[in-house]
Short mmCIF file of C-alpha atoms in Angstrom, two decimals:
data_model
loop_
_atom_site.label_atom_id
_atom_site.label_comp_id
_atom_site.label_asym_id
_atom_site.label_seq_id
_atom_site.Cartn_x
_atom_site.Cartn_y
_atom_site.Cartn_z
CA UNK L 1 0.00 0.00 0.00
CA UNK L 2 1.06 3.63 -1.06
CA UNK L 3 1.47 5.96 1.88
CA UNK L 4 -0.09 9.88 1.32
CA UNK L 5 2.90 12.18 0.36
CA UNK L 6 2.51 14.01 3.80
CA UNK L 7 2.78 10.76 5.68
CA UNK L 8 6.06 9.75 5.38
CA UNK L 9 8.75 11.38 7.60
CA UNK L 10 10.92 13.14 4.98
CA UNK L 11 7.66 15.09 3.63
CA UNK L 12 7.33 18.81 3.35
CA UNK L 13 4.75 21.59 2.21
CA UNK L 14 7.36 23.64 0.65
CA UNK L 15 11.19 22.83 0.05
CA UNK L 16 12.22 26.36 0.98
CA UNK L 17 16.07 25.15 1.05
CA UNK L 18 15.98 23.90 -2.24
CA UNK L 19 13.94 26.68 -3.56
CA UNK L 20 16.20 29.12 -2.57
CA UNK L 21 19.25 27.11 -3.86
CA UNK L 22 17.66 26.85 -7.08
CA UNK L 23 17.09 30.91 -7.71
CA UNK L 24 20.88 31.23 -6.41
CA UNK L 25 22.55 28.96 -9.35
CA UNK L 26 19.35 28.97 -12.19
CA UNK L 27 18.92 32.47 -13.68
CA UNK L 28 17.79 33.42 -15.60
CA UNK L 29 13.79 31.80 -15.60
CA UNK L 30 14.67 30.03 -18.91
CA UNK L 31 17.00 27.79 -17.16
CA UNK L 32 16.73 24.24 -17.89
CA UNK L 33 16.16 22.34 -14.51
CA UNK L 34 15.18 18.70 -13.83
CA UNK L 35 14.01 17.65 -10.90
CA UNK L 36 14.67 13.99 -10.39
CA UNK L 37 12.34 11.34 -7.91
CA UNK L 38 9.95 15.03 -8.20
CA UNK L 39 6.59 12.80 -8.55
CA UNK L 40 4.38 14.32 -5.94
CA UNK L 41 6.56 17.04 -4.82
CA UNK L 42 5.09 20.75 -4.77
CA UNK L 43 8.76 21.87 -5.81
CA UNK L 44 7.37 22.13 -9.75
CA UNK L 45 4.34 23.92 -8.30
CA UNK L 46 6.96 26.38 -6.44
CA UNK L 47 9.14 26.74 -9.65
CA UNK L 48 5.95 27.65 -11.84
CA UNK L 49 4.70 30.16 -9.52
CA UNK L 50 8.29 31.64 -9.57
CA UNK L 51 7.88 32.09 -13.37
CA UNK L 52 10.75 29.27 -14.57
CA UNK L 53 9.87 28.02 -17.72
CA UNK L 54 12.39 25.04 -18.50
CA UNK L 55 11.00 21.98 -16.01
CA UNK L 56 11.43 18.55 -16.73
CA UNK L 57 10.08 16.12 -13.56
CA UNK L 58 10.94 12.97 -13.77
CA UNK L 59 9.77 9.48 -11.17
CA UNK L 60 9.57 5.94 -11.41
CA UNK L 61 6.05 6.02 -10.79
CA UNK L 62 3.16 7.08 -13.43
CA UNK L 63 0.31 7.48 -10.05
CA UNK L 64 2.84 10.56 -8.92
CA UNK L 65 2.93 12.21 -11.56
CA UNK L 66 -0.51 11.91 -12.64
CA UNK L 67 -1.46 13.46 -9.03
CA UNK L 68 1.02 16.29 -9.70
CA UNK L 69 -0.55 17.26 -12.81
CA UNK L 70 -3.78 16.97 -11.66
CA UNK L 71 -3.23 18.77 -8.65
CA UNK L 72 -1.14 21.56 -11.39
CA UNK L 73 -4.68 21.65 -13.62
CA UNK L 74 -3.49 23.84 -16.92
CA UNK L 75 -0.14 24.66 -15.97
CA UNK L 76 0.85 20.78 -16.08
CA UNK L 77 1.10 21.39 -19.77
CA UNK L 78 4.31 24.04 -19.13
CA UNK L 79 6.15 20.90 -17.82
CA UNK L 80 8.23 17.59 -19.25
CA UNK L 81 7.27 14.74 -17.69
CA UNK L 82 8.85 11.67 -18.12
CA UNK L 83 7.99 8.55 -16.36
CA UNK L 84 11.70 6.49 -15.60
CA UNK L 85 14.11 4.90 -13.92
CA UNK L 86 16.68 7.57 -13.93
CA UNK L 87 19.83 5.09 -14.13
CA UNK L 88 18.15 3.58 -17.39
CA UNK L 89 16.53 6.25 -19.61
CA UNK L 90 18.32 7.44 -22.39
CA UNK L 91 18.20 11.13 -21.53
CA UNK L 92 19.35 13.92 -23.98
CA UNK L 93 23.03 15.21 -23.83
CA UNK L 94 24.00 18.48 -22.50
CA UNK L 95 20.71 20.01 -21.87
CA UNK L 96 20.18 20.74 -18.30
CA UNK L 97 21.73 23.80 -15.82
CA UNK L 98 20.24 22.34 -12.83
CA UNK L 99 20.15 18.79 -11.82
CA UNK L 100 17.80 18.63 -8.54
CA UNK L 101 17.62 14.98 -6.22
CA UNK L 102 16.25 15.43 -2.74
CA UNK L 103 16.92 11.85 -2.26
CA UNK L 104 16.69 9.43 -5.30
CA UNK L 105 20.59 8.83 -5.70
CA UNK L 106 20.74 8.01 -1.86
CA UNK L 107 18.19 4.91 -2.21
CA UNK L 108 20.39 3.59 -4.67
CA UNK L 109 22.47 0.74 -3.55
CA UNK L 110 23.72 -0.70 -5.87
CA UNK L 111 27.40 0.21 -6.88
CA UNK L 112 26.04 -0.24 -10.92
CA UNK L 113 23.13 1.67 -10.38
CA UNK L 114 25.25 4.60 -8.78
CA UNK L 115 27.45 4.42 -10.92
CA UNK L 116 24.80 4.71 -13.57
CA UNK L 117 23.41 7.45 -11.79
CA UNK L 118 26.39 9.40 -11.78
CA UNK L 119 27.02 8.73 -16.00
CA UNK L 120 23.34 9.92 -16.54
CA UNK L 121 24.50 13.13 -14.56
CA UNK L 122 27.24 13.84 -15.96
CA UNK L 123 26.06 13.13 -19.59
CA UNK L 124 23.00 15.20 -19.72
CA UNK L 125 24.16 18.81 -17.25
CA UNK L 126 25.15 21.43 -19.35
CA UNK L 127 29.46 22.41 -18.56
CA UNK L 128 28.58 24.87 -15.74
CA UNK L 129 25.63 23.34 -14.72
CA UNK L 130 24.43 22.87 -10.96
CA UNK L 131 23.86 19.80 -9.05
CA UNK L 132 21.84 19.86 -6.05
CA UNK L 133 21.71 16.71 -4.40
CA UNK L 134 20.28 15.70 -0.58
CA UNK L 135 20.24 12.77 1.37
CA UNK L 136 17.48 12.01 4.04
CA UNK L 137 18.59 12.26 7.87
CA UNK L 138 18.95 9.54 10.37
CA UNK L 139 15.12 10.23 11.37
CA UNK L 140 13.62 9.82 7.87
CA UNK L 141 15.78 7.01 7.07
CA UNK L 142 14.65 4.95 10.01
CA UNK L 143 10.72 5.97 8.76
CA UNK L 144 11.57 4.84 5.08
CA UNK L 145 12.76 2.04 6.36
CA UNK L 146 8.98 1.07 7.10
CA UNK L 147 7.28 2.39 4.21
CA UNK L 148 8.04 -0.13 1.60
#
């Protein structure tokens, strides 16, 4: 059984941090950004409202992002969407200034699948380009833990 976004531990309304991150390293608005493992996050509905115009989302799971662009209405259509694993799609080279993972690469645990990871990244950012990349704390990993 799926969990609600807002019940798992790592959840949040608003990712202020990132946010603010994000208008540090991508300006101008026309900066290409993806935002990978973004499914059901309100960080697209943040960037939209903050006028950027470049957005790709990308998650493993089709039910997230059709609840994102439901919950989006009309401004779903000013998004890419793509529906992947991100350490097997063959993403195009050299497009992106700003590579966003709140926490997809740390799930991975596989060496090959990190090390796929890191290819994808390093094949598709722009020279220049900005990685942000978290990793969930001790108290949201224990909570993941269980939500499986």
């Amino acid at each position: 059984m799926t969990k609600a976004p807002d019940a798992v531990s790592w959840y949040r309304p608003h990712l202020e941090t990132s946010l603010a991150l994000i208008e540090r390293a991508a300006d101008p608005r026309s900066a290409s950004i993806i935002d990978v493992g973004g499914g059901e996050s309100t960080l697209v509905d943040d960037l939209l409202l903050r006028g950027y115009k470049n957005i790709t989302i990308l998650d493993v799971s089709q039910t997230a992002i059709d609840l994102t662009k439901r919950r989006l209405g009309s401004a779903a259509q000013r998004v890419r969407w793509l529906v992947a694993d991100i350490t097997e799609i063959e993403l195009e080279p050299s497009v992106y200034d700003l590579w966003h993972d709140r926490a997809v690469f740390h799930f991975l645990t596989g060496r090959e699948r990190r090390i796929a990871y890191v290819r994808q990244v390093a094949r598709t950012v722009k020279p220049g380009a900005t990685l942000l990349s978290a990793r969930l704390g001790r108290k949201a990993l224990r909570n993941a833990a269980g939500s499986k």
